[in-house]
mmCIF file of C-alpha atoms in Angstrom:
data_model
loop_
_atom_site.group_PDB
_atom_site.id
_atom_site.type_symbol
_atom_site.label_atom_id
_atom_site.label_comp_id
_atom_site.label_asym_id
_atom_site.label_seq_id
_atom_site.Cartn_x
_atom_site.Cartn_y
_atom_site.Cartn_z
ATOM 1 C CA MET Z 254 0.134 0.087 0.043
ATOM 2 C CA ASP Z 255 3.112 1.971 -0.041
ATOM 3 C CA GLY Z 256 1.816 5.801 -2.158
ATOM 4 C CA GLN Z 257 -1.744 5.041 -1.051
ATOM 5 C CA LYS Z 258 -3.717 7.727 1.087
ATOM 6 C CA GLY Z 259 -6.611 6.276 3.159
ATOM 7 C CA GLY Z 260 -8.712 7.072 5.392
ATOM 8 C CA LEU Z 261 -11.456 6.061 8.355
ATOM 9 C CA LEU Z 262 -15.697 6.156 7.152
ATOM 10 C CA LEU Z 263 -17.991 5.751 9.895
ATOM 11 C CA VAL Z 264 -21.512 5.319 8.877
ATOM 12 C CA MET Z 265 -23.677 5.155 11.867
ATOM 13 C CA ALA Z 266 -27.839 4.920 12.305
ATOM 14 C CA HIS Z 267 -27.872 6.970 15.375
ATOM 15 C CA PRO Z 268 -26.572 9.605 16.531
ATOM 16 C CA ASP Z 269 -24.637 8.522 20.119
ATOM 17 C CA ASP Z 270 -23.651 5.246 18.071
ATOM 18 C CA GLU Z 271 -20.030 6.216 17.459
ATOM 19 C CA SER Z 272 -19.634 7.454 20.875
ATOM 20 C CA MET Z 273 -20.576 3.833 22.251
ATOM 21 C CA GLY Z 274 -19.481 1.796 20.139
ATOM 22 C CA SER Z 275 -16.320 2.964 18.389
ATOM 23 C CA GLY Z 276 -15.365 5.883 20.065
ATOM 24 C CA GLY Z 277 -11.665 4.297 20.951
ATOM 25 C CA LEU Z 278 -11.945 3.368 16.796
ATOM 26 C CA VAL Z 279 -12.158 7.070 16.169
ATOM 27 C CA LEU Z 280 -9.650 8.672 18.904
ATOM 28 C CA ARG Z 281 -6.885 6.163 17.924
ATOM 29 C CA HIS Z 282 -7.108 7.061 14.245
ATOM 30 C CA THR Z 283 -7.823 10.947 14.402
ATOM 31 C CA ARG Z 284 -4.610 11.480 16.823
ATOM 32 C CA ALA Z 285 -2.217 9.268 14.365
ATOM 33 C CA GLY Z 286 -3.465 11.691 11.499
ATOM 34 C CA ILE Z 287 -5.646 9.105 9.434
ATOM 35 C CA PRO Z 288 -8.878 11.435 8.166
ATOM 36 C CA THR Z 289 -11.480 10.439 9.666
ATOM 37 C CA TYR Z 290 -15.270 10.599 8.882
ATOM 38 C CA LEU Z 291 -18.469 10.418 10.485
ATOM 39 C CA ILE Z 292 -22.137 10.215 8.809
ATOM 40 C CA CYS Z 293 -25.174 9.902 11.258
#
């Protein structure tokens, strides 16, 4: 995957699902500088 850009896209059904189910994942990726997007 050299030279490829990536990111994280989360699609959640309810506004609080990202904090209850994947908050750690979002935090880890944003701290690592990985573009992170959330759609509720």
